[in-house]
PDB file of C-alpha atoms in Angstrom:
ATOM      1  CA  GLU A 230      95.667  84.328  83.123  1.00 76.00           C
ATOM      2  CA  LEU A 231      99.192  84.793  84.391  1.00 81.00           C
ATOM      3  CA  LYS A 232     100.245  82.222  87.023  1.00 88.00           C
ATOM      4  CA  VAL A 233     103.549  82.442  88.989  1.00 93.00           C
ATOM      5  CA  GLU A 234     104.956  79.478  90.753  1.00 95.00           C
ATOM      6  CA  GLN A 235     107.824  79.404  93.285  1.00 97.00           C
ATOM      7  CA  ASN A 236     109.709  76.422  94.656  1.00 97.00           C
ATOM      8  CA  PRO A 237     110.681  75.502  97.205  1.00 97.00           C
ATOM      9  CA  LEU A 238     107.887  77.078  99.394  1.00 96.00           C
ATOM     10  CA  PHE A 239     110.095  76.465 102.478  1.00 96.00           C
ATOM     11  CA  LEU A 240     113.785  76.231 102.709  1.00 95.00           C
ATOM     12  CA  SER A 241     115.920  75.439 105.662  1.00 95.00           C
ATOM     13  CA  MET A 242     119.682  76.067 105.222  1.00 92.00           C
ATOM     14  CA  GLN A 243     122.799  75.965 107.289  1.00 95.00           C
ATOM     15  CA  GLU A 244     124.921  78.940 107.373  1.00 96.00           C
ATOM     16  CA  GLY A 245     127.566  78.981 104.655  1.00 96.00           C
ATOM     17  CA  LYS A 246     125.619  76.897 102.186  1.00 96.00           C
ATOM     18  CA  ASN A 247     124.401  77.870  98.760  1.00 97.00           C
ATOM     19  CA  TYR A 248     120.893  77.317  97.358  1.00 95.00           C
ATOM     20  CA  THR A 249     118.621  78.433  94.643  1.00 97.00           C
ATOM     21  CA  ILE A 250     114.996  79.530  94.660  1.00 98.00           C
ATOM     22  CA  TYR A 251     113.008  79.042  91.325  1.00 98.00           C
ATOM     23  CA  CYS A 252     110.265  81.203  89.813  1.00 97.00           C
ATOM     24  CA  ASN A 253     108.237  79.961  86.894  1.00 95.00           C
ATOM     25  CA  TYR A 254     105.622  81.965  85.124  1.00 92.00           C
ATOM     26  CA  SER A 255     103.036  81.056  82.645  1.00 88.00           C
ATOM     27  CA  THR A 256     102.874  83.769  80.032  1.00 79.00           C
ATOM     28  CA  THR A 257     105.156  86.190  78.179  1.00 74.00           C
ATOM     29  CA  SER A 258     106.526  88.926  80.317  1.00 70.00           C
ATOM     30  CA  ASP A 259     109.740  90.839  80.361  1.00 63.00           C
ATOM     31  CA  ARG A 260     109.682  92.319  83.930  1.00 82.00           C
ATOM     32  CA  LEU A 261     110.429  90.118  86.850  1.00 90.00           C
ATOM     33  CA  TYR A 262     110.702  91.376  90.418  1.00 92.00           C
ATOM     34  CA  TRP A 263     112.174  89.817  93.528  1.00 96.00           C
ATOM     35  CA  TYR A 264     111.047  91.132  97.020  1.00 96.00           C
ATOM     36  CA  ARG A 265     111.937  90.239 100.527  1.00 97.00           C
ATOM     37  CA  GLN A 266     109.500  90.320 103.461  1.00 96.00           C
ATOM     38  CA  ASP A 267     110.447  90.111 107.099  1.00 94.00           C
ATOM     39  CA  PRO A 268     107.704  88.904 109.486  1.00 89.00           C
ATOM     40  CA  GLY A 269     105.002  91.404 109.968  1.00 85.00           C
ATOM     41  CA  LYS A 270     106.746  93.877 107.567  1.00 89.00           C
ATOM     42  CA  SER A 271     106.201  95.203 104.135  1.00 89.00           C
ATOM     43  CA  LEU A 272     107.822  94.186 101.008  1.00 94.00           C
ATOM     44  CA  GLU A 273     111.462  95.400 100.218  1.00 94.00           C
ATOM     45  CA  SER A 274     112.487  95.457  96.632  1.00 92.00           C
ATOM     46  CA  LEU A 275     115.545  93.355  95.801  1.00 96.00           C
ATOM     47  CA  PHE A 276     115.806  93.127  92.152  1.00 94.00           C
ATOM     48  CA  VAL A 277     114.049  94.227  88.973  1.00 90.00           C
ATOM     49  CA  LEU A 278     114.941  92.066  85.797  1.00 91.00           C
ATOM     50  CA  LEU A 279     114.028  93.700  82.568  1.00 83.00           C
ATOM     51  CA  SER A 280     115.331  91.449  79.746  1.00 79.00           C
ATOM     52  CA  ASN A 281     116.329  87.995  78.815  1.00 81.00           C
ATOM     53  CA  GLY A 282     119.589  86.986  80.203  1.00 84.00           C
ATOM     54  CA  ALA A 283     119.563  89.732  82.928  1.00 87.00           C
ATOM     55  CA  VAL A 284     121.575  88.995  85.902  1.00 92.00           C
ATOM     56  CA  LYS A 285     121.804  91.208  89.110  1.00 94.00           C
ATOM     57  CA  GLN A 286     123.837  90.750  92.172  1.00 96.00           C
ATOM     58  CA  GLU A 287     123.593  92.319  95.614  1.00 95.00           C
ATOM     59  CA  GLY A 288     125.736  90.928  98.320  1.00 96.00           C
ATOM     60  CA  ARG A 289     124.994  87.249  98.715  1.00 97.00           C
ATOM     61  CA  LEU A 290     121.985  87.245  96.447  1.00 98.00           C
ATOM     62  CA  MET A 291     122.006  86.818  92.674  1.00 98.00           C
ATOM     63  CA  ALA A 292     118.980  86.893  90.480  1.00 97.00           C
ATOM     64  CA  SER A 293     118.685  85.894  86.827  1.00 96.00           C
ATOM     65  CA  LEU A 294     116.060  85.817  84.191  1.00 93.00           C
ATOM     66  CA  ASP A 295     115.371  83.506  81.212  1.00 91.00           C
ATOM     67  CA  THR A 296     112.309  84.812  79.403  1.00 87.00           C
ATOM     68  CA  LYS A 297     112.277  81.878  76.868  1.00 89.00           C
ATOM     69  CA  ALA A 298     112.091  79.335  79.670  1.00 91.00           C
ATOM     70  CA  ARG A 299     109.903  81.699  81.729  1.00 91.00           C
ATOM     71  CA  LEU A 300     112.154  81.184  84.612  1.00 94.00           C
ATOM     72  CA  SER A 301     113.993  83.388  87.103  1.00 95.00           C
ATOM     73  CA  THR A 302     116.207  82.118  89.804  1.00 97.00           C
ATOM     74  CA  LEU A 303     117.372  83.720  93.057  1.00 98.00           C
ATOM     75  CA  HIS A 304     120.679  82.229  94.125  1.00 98.00           C
ATOM     76  CA  ILE A 305     121.952  82.459  97.640  1.00 97.00           C
ATOM     77  CA  THR A 306     125.626  82.231  98.246  1.00 97.00           C
ATOM     78  CA  ALA A 307     127.098  81.358 101.685  1.00 95.00           C
ATOM     79  CA  ALA A 308     123.934  82.001 103.493  1.00 95.00           C
ATOM     80  CA  VAL A 309     123.956  83.915 106.755  1.00 96.00           C
ATOM     81  CA  HIS A 310     121.244  84.170 109.392  1.00 95.00           C
ATOM     82  CA  ASP A 311     120.303  87.683 108.451  1.00 96.00           C
ATOM     83  CA  LEU A 312     118.988  86.342 105.124  1.00 97.00           C
ATOM     84  CA  SER A 313     116.189  84.613 106.946  1.00 97.00           C
ATOM     85  CA  ALA A 314     112.961  85.975 105.499  1.00 97.00           C
ATOM     86  CA  THR A 315     110.205  85.228 102.917  1.00 97.00           C
ATOM     87  CA  TYR A 316     111.174  85.861  99.324  1.00 98.00           C
ATOM     88  CA  PHE A 317     108.594  86.591  96.728  1.00 97.00           C
ATOM     89  CA  CYS A 318     108.996  86.729  92.938  1.00 96.00           C
ATOM     90  CA  ALA A 319     106.420  88.815  91.006  1.00 93.00           C
ATOM     91  CA  VAL A 320     105.821  89.227  87.362  1.00 89.00           C
ATOM     92  CA  GLY A 321     104.494  92.320  85.610  1.00 79.00           C
ATOM     93  CA  PRO A 322     102.396  91.646  82.487  1.00 60.00           C
ATOM     94  CA  GLU A 323     103.103  93.642  79.307  1.00 50.00           C
ATOM     95  CA  LEU A 324      99.688  95.367  79.577  1.00 51.00           C
ATOM     96  CA  ASP A 325      99.506  98.641  81.297  1.00 48.00           C
ATOM     97  CA  MET A 326     103.259  99.161  80.849  1.00 47.00           C
ATOM     98  CA  GLU A 327     102.847 102.838  80.484  1.00 47.00           C
ATOM     99  CA  TYR A 328     101.119 103.329  83.796  1.00 44.00           C
ATOM    100  CA  GLY A 329     102.930 100.810  85.843  1.00 49.00           C
ATOM    101  CA  ASN A 330     102.526  97.064  86.190  1.00 56.00           C
ATOM    102  CA  LYS A 331      99.897  95.025  87.848  1.00 78.00           C
ATOM    103  CA  LEU A 332     102.114  92.490  89.636  1.00 86.00           C
ATOM    104  CA  VAL A 333     101.235  88.803  89.916  1.00 89.00           C
ATOM    105  CA  PHE A 334     103.089  87.311  92.855  1.00 93.00           C
ATOM    106  CA  GLY A 335     104.277  83.811  93.635  1.00 95.00           C
ATOM    107  CA  ALA A 336     103.317  82.110  96.946  1.00 96.00           C
ATOM    108  CA  GLY A 337     106.712  82.987  98.477  1.00 97.00           C
ATOM    109  CA  THR A 338     109.621  81.001  99.775  1.00 97.00           C
ATOM    110  CA  ILE A 339     110.179  81.018 103.477  1.00 97.00           C
ATOM    111  CA  LEU A 340     113.941  80.863 104.029  1.00 97.00           C
ATOM    112  CA  ARG A 341     115.357  79.852 107.426  1.00 97.00           C
ATOM    113  CA  VAL A 342     119.154  80.000 107.892  1.00 96.00           C
ATOM    114  CA  LYS A 343     120.348  77.996 110.784  1.00 94.00           C
ATOM    115  CA  SER A 344     123.556  78.734 112.715  1.00 86.00           C
TER     116      SER A 344
ATOM    117  CA  ASP B  92     112.080 111.878 100.853  1.00 60.00           C
ATOM    118  CA  ALA B  93     109.165 110.164 102.493  1.00 74.00           C
ATOM    119  CA  GLY B  94     108.250 106.754 101.144  1.00 90.00           C
ATOM    120  CA  VAL B  95     104.794 105.418 100.686  1.00 95.00           C
ATOM    121  CA  THR B  96     102.680 106.149 103.698  1.00 96.00           C
ATOM    122  CA  GLN B  97      99.756 104.093 104.849  1.00 97.00           C
ATOM    123  CA  SER B  98      97.334 104.637 107.717  1.00 97.00           C
ATOM    124  CA  PRO B  99      96.327 103.276 110.051  1.00 97.00           C
ATOM    125  CA  THR B 100      98.966 100.672 110.798  1.00 96.00           C
ATOM    126  CA  HIS B 101      96.637  98.327 112.598  1.00 96.00           C
ATOM    127  CA  LEU B 102      92.926  98.147 113.240  1.00 96.00           C
ATOM    128  CA  ILE B 103      90.300  95.788 114.450  1.00 98.00           C
ATOM    129  CA  LYS B 104      86.714  95.795 113.076  1.00 98.00           C
ATOM    130  CA  THR B 105      83.641  93.812 113.620  1.00 98.00           C
ATOM    131  CA  ARG B 106      81.950  91.762 110.868  1.00 98.00           C
ATOM    132  CA  GLY B 107      79.527  93.825 108.839  1.00 98.00           C
ATOM    133  CA  GLN B 108      81.259  97.074 109.555  1.00 98.00           C
ATOM    134  CA  HIS B 109      82.995  99.414 107.059  1.00 98.00           C
ATOM    135  CA  VAL B 110      86.685 100.363 106.814  1.00 98.00           C
ATOM    136  CA  THR B 111      88.649 103.008 105.103  1.00 98.00           C
ATOM    137  CA  LEU B 112      92.356 102.536 104.540  1.00 98.00           C
ATOM    138  CA  ARG B 113      94.521 105.468 103.334  1.00 98.00           C
ATOM    139  CA  CYS B 114      97.738 105.746 101.227  1.00 98.00           C
ATOM    140  CA  SER B 115     100.010 108.599 100.245  1.00 97.00           C
ATOM    141  CA  PRO B 116     102.452 107.789  97.443  1.00 95.00           C
ATOM    142  CA  ILE B 117     105.926 108.890  96.907  1.00 93.00           C
ATOM    143  CA  SER B 118     106.130 112.508  95.780  1.00 91.00           C
ATOM    144  CA  GLY B 119     105.934 112.639  92.043  1.00 87.00           C
ATOM    145  CA  HIS B 120     104.370 109.039  91.661  1.00 89.00           C
ATOM    146  CA  LYS B 121     101.017 109.147  89.894  1.00 88.00           C
ATOM    147  CA  SER B 122     100.179 105.457  90.099  1.00 88.00           C
ATOM    148  CA  VAL B 123      98.770 103.883  93.260  1.00 92.00           C
ATOM    149  CA  SER B 124      97.933 100.182  93.555  1.00 92.00           C
ATOM    150  CA  TRP B 125      96.379  98.165  96.359  1.00 96.00           C
ATOM    151  CA  TYR B 126      97.190  94.599  97.211  1.00 96.00           C
ATOM    152  CA  GLN B 127      95.721  92.239  99.883  1.00 97.00           C
ATOM    153  CA  GLN B 128      98.072  89.719 101.557  1.00 96.00           C
ATOM    154  CA  VAL B 129      96.416  87.083 103.516  1.00 95.00           C
ATOM    155  CA  LEU B 130      98.817  85.320 106.076  1.00 91.00           C
ATOM    156  CA  GLY B 131     100.977  82.832 104.450  1.00 89.00           C
ATOM    157  CA  GLN B 132     100.189  83.908 100.965  1.00 93.00           C
ATOM    158  CA  GLY B 133     101.615  86.303  98.242  1.00 94.00           C
ATOM    159  CA  PRO B 134      99.964  89.651  97.792  1.00 95.00           C
ATOM    160  CA  GLN B 135      96.882  89.730  95.502  1.00 94.00           C
ATOM    161  CA  PHE B 136      96.172  92.714  93.265  1.00 91.00           C
ATOM    162  CA  ILE B 137      92.985  94.617  94.189  1.00 93.00           C
ATOM    163  CA  PHE B 138      92.987  98.014  92.313  1.00 90.00           C
ATOM    164  CA  GLN B 139      95.308 100.237  90.314  1.00 89.00           C
ATOM    165  CA  TYR B 140      94.709 103.984  90.007  1.00 90.00           C
ATOM    166  CA  TYR B 141      96.534 106.438  87.596  1.00 85.00           C
ATOM    167  CA  GLU B 142      95.576 110.093  87.316  1.00 85.00           C
ATOM    168  CA  LYS B 143      92.449 109.587  89.409  1.00 87.00           C
ATOM    169  CA  GLU B 144      91.061 106.782  87.177  1.00 88.00           C
ATOM    170  CA  GLU B 145      90.789 103.146  87.797  1.00 88.00           C
ATOM    171  CA  ARG B 146      93.256 101.364  85.474  1.00 84.00           C
ATOM    172  CA  GLY B 147      92.816  97.833  86.779  1.00 84.00           C
ATOM    173  CA  ARG B 148      90.712  95.674  89.118  1.00 87.00           C
ATOM    174  CA  GLY B 149      91.634  92.281  90.514  1.00 87.00           C
ATOM    175  CA  ASN B 150      89.128  89.549  91.322  1.00 89.00           C
ATOM    176  CA  PHE B 151      87.429  91.051  94.455  1.00 94.00           C
ATOM    177  CA  PRO B 152      83.829  91.549  95.165  1.00 97.00           C
ATOM    178  CA  ASP B 153      82.073  94.917  94.801  1.00 96.00           C
ATOM    179  CA  ARG B 154      82.431  95.363  98.536  1.00 98.00           C
ATOM    180  CA  PHE B 155      85.817  96.638  97.678  1.00 98.00           C
ATOM    181  CA  SER B 156      86.178 100.040  96.213  1.00 97.00           C
ATOM    182  CA  ALA B 157      88.807 102.735  95.903  1.00 97.00           C
ATOM    183  CA  ARG B 158      89.539 106.102  94.711  1.00 96.00           C
ATOM    184  CA  GLN B 159      92.412 108.445  94.057  1.00 96.00           C
ATOM    185  CA  PHE B 160      92.459 112.140  94.841  1.00 96.00           C
ATOM    186  CA  PRO B 161      94.026 115.120  92.970  1.00 95.00           C
ATOM    187  CA  ASN B 162      97.075 114.979  95.161  1.00 94.00           C
ATOM    188  CA  TYR B 163      97.392 111.355  94.105  1.00 94.00           C
ATOM    189  CA  SER B 164      96.637 109.892  97.536  1.00 96.00           C
ATOM    190  CA  SER B 165      94.242 107.028  97.664  1.00 97.00           C
ATOM    191  CA  GLU B 166      91.658 105.315  99.751  1.00 98.00           C
ATOM    192  CA  LEU B 167      90.590 101.768  99.841  1.00 98.00           C
ATOM    193  CA  ASN B 168      87.055 101.190 101.193  1.00 98.00           C
ATOM    194  CA  VAL B 169      85.759  97.780 102.201  1.00 98.00           C
ATOM    195  CA  ASN B 170      82.093  97.359 103.106  1.00 98.00           C
ATOM    196  CA  ALA B 171      80.250  94.582 104.960  1.00 98.00           C
ATOM    197  CA  LEU B 172      83.500  93.199 106.376  1.00 98.00           C
ATOM    198  CA  LEU B 173      83.856  89.402 106.571  1.00 98.00           C
ATOM    199  CA  LEU B 174      86.297  87.404 108.600  1.00 98.00           C
ATOM    200  CA  GLY B 175      88.019  86.451 105.465  1.00 97.00           C
ATOM    201  CA  ASP B 176      88.981  90.133 104.822  1.00 98.00           C
ATOM    202  CA  SER B 177      91.453  89.995 107.638  1.00 98.00           C
ATOM    203  CA  ALA B 178      94.821  90.638 106.028  1.00 97.00           C
ATOM    204  CA  LEU B 179      97.689  92.969 105.478  1.00 96.00           C
ATOM    205  CA  TYR B 180      96.650  95.642 102.888  1.00 97.00           C
ATOM    206  CA  LEU B 181      99.563  97.021 100.907  1.00 96.00           C
ATOM    207  CA  CYS B 182      99.688 100.149  98.919  1.00 96.00           C
ATOM    208  CA  ALA B 183     102.282 100.716  96.379  1.00 93.00           C
ATOM    209  CA  SER B 184     103.200 103.621  94.161  1.00 91.00           C
ATOM    210  CA  SER B 185     105.055 103.745  90.894  1.00 85.00           C
ATOM    211  CA  HIS B 186     106.269 106.244  88.315  1.00 77.00           C
ATOM    212  CA  ARG B 187     104.226 106.557  85.149  1.00 63.00           C
ATOM    213  CA  GLN B 188     106.250 103.972  83.399  1.00 51.00           C
ATOM    214  CA  GLY B 189     106.738 101.777  86.387  1.00 50.00           C
ATOM    215  CA  TYR B 190     110.024 100.024  87.112  1.00 60.00           C
ATOM    216  CA  GLY B 191     108.090  98.178  89.754  1.00 67.00           C
ATOM    217  CA  TYR B 192     106.379  99.381  92.854  1.00 82.00           C
ATOM    218  CA  THR B 193     107.624 100.740  96.082  1.00 90.00           C
ATOM    219  CA  PHE B 194     105.389  99.427  98.933  1.00 94.00           C
ATOM    220  CA  GLY B 195     104.206 101.083 101.977  1.00 95.00           C
ATOM    221  CA  SER B 196     104.356  99.374 105.352  1.00 94.00           C
ATOM    222  CA  GLY B 197     100.830  98.178 105.160  1.00 96.00           C
ATOM    223  CA  THR B 198      97.644  98.220 107.220  1.00 97.00           C
ATOM    224  CA  ARG B 199      97.051  95.073 109.379  1.00 96.00           C
ATOM    225  CA  LEU B 200      93.143  94.684 109.355  1.00 98.00           C
ATOM    226  CA  THR B 201      91.665  92.124 111.702  1.00 98.00           C
ATOM    227  CA  VAL B 202      87.988  91.306 111.444  1.00 98.00           C
ATOM    228  CA  VAL B 203      86.352  89.778 114.465  1.00 97.00           C
TER     229      VAL B 203
END
């Protein structure tokens, strides 16, 4: 059974600082997703990582994937208050690839950026 | 283009009642999936449908059922509601060879 673990579960940062959220998963997969969720809202897609060594960047967020280590990271550079949200990683197993993936989510990382 | 549309946005039900949640996928998307997100947790997979057939089922009791219609919209039904069914129910649609899902805004279900 695929398991996805995120850490830390809660992160309080000062504006301007850098930090990394880690996502480990238990079985082979080559699709890793990062989502953002604001309180009471739905999930906003941030990144889809499809292959080993993939790196994607959008603004102050950068995500990477190491399929051999079964590890993805979400790096935050020079945090600003607007980045405060809950961040989820999710892994799509190889089964059912033709019809879309069943996603297995981590527990989420609550990020609070303090001024 | 309209995104994934879910209705209703909020509802309150009493224990033992039945509820039907609705989802319209993005135009052209044929796969719809349902997830349950309990407060403070990550979403949990309930069902996936493609071309009106169930393609996946998560670890949920038989009180949960779903179907997909010819226009690819979907309904999630929950019978004999329990307090523990209170959650945000998310619908997501994807292309046939999914690059990941686009999620709807969700239905907040409160069971009292």
